[in-house]
Short mmCIF file of C-alpha atoms and ligand atoms in Angstrom, two decimals:
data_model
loop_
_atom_site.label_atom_id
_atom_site.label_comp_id
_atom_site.label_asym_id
_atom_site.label_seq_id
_atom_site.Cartn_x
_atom_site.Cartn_y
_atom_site.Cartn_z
CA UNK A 1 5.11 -18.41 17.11
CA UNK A 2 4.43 -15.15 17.09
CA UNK A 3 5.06 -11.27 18.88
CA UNK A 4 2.25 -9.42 19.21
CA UNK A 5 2.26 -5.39 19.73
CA UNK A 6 -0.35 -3.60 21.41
CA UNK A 7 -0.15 0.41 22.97
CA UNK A 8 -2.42 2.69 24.75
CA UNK A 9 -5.03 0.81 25.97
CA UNK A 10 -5.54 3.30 29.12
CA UNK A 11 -6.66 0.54 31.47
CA UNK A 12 -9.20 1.99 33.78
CA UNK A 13 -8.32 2.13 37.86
CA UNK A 14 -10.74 0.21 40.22
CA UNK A 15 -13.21 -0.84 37.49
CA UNK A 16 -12.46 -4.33 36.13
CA UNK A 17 -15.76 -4.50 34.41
CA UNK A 18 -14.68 -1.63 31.96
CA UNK A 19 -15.50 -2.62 28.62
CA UNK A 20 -11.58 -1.36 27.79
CA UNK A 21 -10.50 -3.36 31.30
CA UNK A 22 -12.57 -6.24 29.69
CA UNK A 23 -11.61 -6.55 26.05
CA UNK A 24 -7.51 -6.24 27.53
CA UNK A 25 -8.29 -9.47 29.57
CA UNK A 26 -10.05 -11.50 26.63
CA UNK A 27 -7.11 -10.09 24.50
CA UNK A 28 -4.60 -12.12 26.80
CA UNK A 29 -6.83 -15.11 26.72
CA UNK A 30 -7.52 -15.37 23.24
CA UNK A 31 -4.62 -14.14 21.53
CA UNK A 32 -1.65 -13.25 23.62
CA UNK A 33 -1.84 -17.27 25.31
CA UNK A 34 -0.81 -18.46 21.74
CA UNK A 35 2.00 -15.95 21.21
CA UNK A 36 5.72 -16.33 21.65
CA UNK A 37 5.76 -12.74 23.64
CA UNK A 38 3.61 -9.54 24.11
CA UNK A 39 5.12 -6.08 23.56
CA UNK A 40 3.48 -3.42 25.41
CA UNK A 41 4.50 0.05 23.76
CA UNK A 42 3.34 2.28 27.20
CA UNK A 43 0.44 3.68 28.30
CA UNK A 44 -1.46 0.39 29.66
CA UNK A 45 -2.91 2.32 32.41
CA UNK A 46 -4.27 5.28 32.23
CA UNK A 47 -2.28 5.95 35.56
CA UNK A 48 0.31 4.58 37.82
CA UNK A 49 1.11 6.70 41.12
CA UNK A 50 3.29 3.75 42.36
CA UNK A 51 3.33 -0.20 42.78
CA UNK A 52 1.83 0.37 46.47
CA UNK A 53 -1.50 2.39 44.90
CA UNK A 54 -1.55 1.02 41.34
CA UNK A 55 -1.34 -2.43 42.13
CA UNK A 56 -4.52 -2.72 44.17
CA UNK A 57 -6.30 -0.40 41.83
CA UNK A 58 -5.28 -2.59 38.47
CA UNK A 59 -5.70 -6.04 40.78
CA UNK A 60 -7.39 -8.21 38.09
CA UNK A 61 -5.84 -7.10 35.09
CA UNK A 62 -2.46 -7.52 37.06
CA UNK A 63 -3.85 -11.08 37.69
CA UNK A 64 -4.58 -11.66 34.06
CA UNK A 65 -1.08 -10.50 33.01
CA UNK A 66 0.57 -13.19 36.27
CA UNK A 67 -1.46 -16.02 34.12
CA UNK A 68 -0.17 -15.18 30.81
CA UNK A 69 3.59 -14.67 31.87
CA UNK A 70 3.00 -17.95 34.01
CA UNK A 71 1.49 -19.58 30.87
CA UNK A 72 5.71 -18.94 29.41
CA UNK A 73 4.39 -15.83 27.05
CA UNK A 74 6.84 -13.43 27.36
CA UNK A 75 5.61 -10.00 28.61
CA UNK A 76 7.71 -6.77 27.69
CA UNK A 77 6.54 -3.38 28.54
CA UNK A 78 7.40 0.25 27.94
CA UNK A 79 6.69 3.00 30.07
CA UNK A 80 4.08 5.70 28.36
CA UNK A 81 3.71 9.25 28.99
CA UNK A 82 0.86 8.06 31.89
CA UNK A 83 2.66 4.78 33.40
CA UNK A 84 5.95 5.49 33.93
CA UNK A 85 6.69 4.56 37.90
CA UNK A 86 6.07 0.62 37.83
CA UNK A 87 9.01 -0.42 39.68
CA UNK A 88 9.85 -4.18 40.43
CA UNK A 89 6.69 -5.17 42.58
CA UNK A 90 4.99 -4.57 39.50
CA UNK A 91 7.22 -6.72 37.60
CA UNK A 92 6.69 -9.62 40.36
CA UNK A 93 3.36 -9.27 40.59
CA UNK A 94 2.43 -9.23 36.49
CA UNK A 95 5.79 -11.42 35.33
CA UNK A 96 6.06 -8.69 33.11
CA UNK A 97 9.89 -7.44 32.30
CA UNK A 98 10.53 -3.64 31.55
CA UNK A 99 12.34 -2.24 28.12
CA UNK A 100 14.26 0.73 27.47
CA UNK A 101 12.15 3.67 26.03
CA UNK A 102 14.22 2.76 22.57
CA UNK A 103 13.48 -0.98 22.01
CA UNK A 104 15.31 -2.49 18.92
CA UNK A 105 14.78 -6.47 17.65
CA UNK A 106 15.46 -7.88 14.47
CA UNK A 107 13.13 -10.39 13.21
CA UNK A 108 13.83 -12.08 10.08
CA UNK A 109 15.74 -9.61 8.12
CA UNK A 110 13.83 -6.95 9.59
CA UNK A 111 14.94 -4.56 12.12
CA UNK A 112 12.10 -3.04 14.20
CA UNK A 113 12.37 0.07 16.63
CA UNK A 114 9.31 0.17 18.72
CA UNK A 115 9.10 3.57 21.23
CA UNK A 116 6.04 4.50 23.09
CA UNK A 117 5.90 7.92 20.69
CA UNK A 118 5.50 10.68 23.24
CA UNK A 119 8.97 11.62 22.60
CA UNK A 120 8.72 11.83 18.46
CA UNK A 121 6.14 14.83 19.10
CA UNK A 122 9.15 17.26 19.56
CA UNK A 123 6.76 20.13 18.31
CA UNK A 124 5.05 20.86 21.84
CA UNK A 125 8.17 22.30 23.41
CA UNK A 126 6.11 22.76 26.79
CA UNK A 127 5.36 19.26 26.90
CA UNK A 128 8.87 17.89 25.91
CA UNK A 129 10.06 20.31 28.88
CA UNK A 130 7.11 18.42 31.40
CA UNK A 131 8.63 15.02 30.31
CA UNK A 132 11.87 15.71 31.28
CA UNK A 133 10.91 17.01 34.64
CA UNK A 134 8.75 14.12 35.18
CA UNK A 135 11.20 10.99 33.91
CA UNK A 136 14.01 12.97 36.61
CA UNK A 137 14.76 10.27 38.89
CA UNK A 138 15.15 13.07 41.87
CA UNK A 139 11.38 14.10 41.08
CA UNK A 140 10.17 10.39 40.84
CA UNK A 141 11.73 9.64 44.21
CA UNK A 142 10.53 12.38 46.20
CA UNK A 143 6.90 11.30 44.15
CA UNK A 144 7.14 8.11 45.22
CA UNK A 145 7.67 9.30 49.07
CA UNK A 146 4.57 11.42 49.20
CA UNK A 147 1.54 10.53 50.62
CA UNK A 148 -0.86 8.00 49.04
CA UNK A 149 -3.62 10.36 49.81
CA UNK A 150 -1.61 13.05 48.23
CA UNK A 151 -0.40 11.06 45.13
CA UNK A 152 -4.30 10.22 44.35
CA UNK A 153 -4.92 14.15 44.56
CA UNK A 154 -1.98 15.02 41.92
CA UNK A 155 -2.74 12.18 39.81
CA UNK A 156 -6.76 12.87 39.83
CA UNK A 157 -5.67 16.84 38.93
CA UNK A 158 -2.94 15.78 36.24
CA UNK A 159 -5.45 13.64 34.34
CA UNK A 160 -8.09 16.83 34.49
CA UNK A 161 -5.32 18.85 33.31
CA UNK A 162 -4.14 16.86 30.68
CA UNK A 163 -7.54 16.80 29.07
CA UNK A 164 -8.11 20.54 29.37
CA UNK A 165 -4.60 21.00 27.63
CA UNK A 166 -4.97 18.33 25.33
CA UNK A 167 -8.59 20.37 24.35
CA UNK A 168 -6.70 23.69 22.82
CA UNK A 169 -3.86 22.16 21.38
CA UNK A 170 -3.82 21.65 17.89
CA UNK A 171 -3.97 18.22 16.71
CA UNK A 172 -0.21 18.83 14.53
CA UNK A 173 1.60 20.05 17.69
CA UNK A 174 0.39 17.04 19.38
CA UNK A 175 1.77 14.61 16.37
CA UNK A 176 4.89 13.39 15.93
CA UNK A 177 7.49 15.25 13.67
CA UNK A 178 9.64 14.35 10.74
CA UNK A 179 12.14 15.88 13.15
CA UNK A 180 11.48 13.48 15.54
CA UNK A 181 11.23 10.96 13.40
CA UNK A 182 14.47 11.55 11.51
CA UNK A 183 16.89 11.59 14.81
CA UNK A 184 15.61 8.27 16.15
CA UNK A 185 16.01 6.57 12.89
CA UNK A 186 19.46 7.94 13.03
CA UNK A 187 19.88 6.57 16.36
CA UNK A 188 19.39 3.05 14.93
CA UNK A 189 21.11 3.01 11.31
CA UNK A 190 19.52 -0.14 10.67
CA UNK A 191 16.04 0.19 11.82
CA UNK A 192 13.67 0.16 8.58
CA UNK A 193 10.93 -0.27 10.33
CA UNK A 194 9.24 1.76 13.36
CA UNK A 195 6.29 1.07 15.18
CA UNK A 196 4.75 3.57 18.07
CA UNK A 197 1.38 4.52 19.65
CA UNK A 198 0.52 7.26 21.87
CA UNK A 199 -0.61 9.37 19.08
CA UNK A 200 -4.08 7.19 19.02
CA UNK A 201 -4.12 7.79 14.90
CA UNK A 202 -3.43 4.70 13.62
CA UNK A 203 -1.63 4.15 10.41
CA UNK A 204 0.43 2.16 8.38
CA UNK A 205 3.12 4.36 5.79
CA UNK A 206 5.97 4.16 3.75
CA UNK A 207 8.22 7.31 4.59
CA UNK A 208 11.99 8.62 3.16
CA UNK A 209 13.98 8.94 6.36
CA UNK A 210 17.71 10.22 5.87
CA UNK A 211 17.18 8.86 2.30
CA UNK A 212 16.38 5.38 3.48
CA UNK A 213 13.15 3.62 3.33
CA UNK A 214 11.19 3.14 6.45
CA UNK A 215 7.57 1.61 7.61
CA UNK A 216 6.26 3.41 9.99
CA UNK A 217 3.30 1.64 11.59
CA UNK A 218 1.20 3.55 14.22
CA UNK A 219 -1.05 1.76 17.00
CA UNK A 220 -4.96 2.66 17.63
CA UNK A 221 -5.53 3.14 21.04
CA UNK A 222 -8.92 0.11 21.20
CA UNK A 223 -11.42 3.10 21.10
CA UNK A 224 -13.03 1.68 18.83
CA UNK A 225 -10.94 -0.01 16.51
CA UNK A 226 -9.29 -2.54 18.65
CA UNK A 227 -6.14 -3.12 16.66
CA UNK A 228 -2.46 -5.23 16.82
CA UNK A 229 0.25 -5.99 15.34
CA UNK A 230 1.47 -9.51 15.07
CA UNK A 231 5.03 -9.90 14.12
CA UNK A 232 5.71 -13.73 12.61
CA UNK A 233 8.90 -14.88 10.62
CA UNK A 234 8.91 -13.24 8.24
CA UNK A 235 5.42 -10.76 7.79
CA UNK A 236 3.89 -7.75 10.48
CA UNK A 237 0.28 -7.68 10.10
CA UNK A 238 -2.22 -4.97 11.49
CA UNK A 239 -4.68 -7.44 12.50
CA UNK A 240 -8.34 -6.72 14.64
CA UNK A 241 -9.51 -8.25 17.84
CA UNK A 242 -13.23 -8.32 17.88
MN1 MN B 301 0.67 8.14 25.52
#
């Protein structure tokens, strides 16, 4: 049995018949059903402004994920840089179970840190300084408490905004750094292998971290190449989902 790892698949809100929306749902069908568990390394949906929006606006891929978990595949998520307020109607409704933004398993003789990657990319200071505002649990709260109407508006002008940034940026200060790299391996002495998305370059490497070896394997974000990772005894494979 096998753990498969997906990230950033941006789920559209309100259109199920997405081709991204679509291709998520065959995913669980035709490959997560036969797994042990699914790791979800953030970003799912391209926005979550709270279990009381979100959930009616990702209804039937919410659905799909309720089959799977119901179907015993375990479903662990991480919260991205875009989905970060699922609270526990979310978990009831999708039988999915939240991790910590550092998730560490050992399989085999392998130990595997999986983060979402937002937080490696320690370069863009003014985005580092956004993420700390926004994962306050003061902010979230009051957030949470506004308005739908008014949580639709901010979320609508956040995902303009984020695109205009994300434009004039350069494509290094939006990477992850060695730096960033290099103090989360330290965090876990005996990760040797780390796997993230959010970065939406995916890549396989060997890399020297604190003079130790370490895999890093990077996620593709499904536009186009729709790529996993499947985790068995004893081998990780980057494998393709048609
Ligand atoms: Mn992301």
């Amino acid at each position: 049995m096998s753990t498969l790892v997906i990230a950033d698949i941006h789920l559209q809100p309100n259109q199920p018949n997405h081709p991204i929306n679509i291709a998520f749902k065959r995913f669980l069908k035709e490959k997560a059903l036969n797994a042990k568990t699914l790791i979800i390394l953030g970003d799912l949906f391209e926005v979550w402004l709270g279990d009381d929006i979100s959930l009616a606006l990702f209804e039937s891929e919410i659905a799909a994920l309720r089959q799977l978990s119901e179907q015993n595949v375990e479903i662990l998520l991480q919260y991205g840089n875009r989905d970060f307020l699922m609270r526990k109607s979310f978990c009831k409704a999708s039988g999915a179970k939240l991790l910590p933004e550092e998730y560490e398993i050992q399989v085999a003789d392998q130990n595997i840190i999986m983060v979402h990657g937002d937080q490696l990319c320690t370069a863009d200071q003014q985005y580092q300084k956004m993420r700390r505002w926004f994962r306050n649990s003061i902010i979230q709260w009051i957030f949470l408490h506004l308005p739908k109407s008014k949580r639709l508006s901010i979320g609508n002008k956040m995902r303009n905004e984020s695109k205009q940034a994300g434009s004039h940026k350069s494509g290094q200060l939006m990477d992850v750094t060695k730096e960033g790299i290099a103090a989360l391996v330290q965090r876990h002495p005996s990760a040797n292998i780390l796997v993230h998305g959010h970065t939406h370059k995916p890549t396989h490497e060997q890399l020297q971290v604190n003079g130790k070896n370490v895999q890093r394997y990077v996620l593709s974000d499904w536009r186009p190449q729709t790529s996993y990772l499947s985790i068995n005894d004893n081998h990780i494979q980057v494998l393709d989902f048609a």
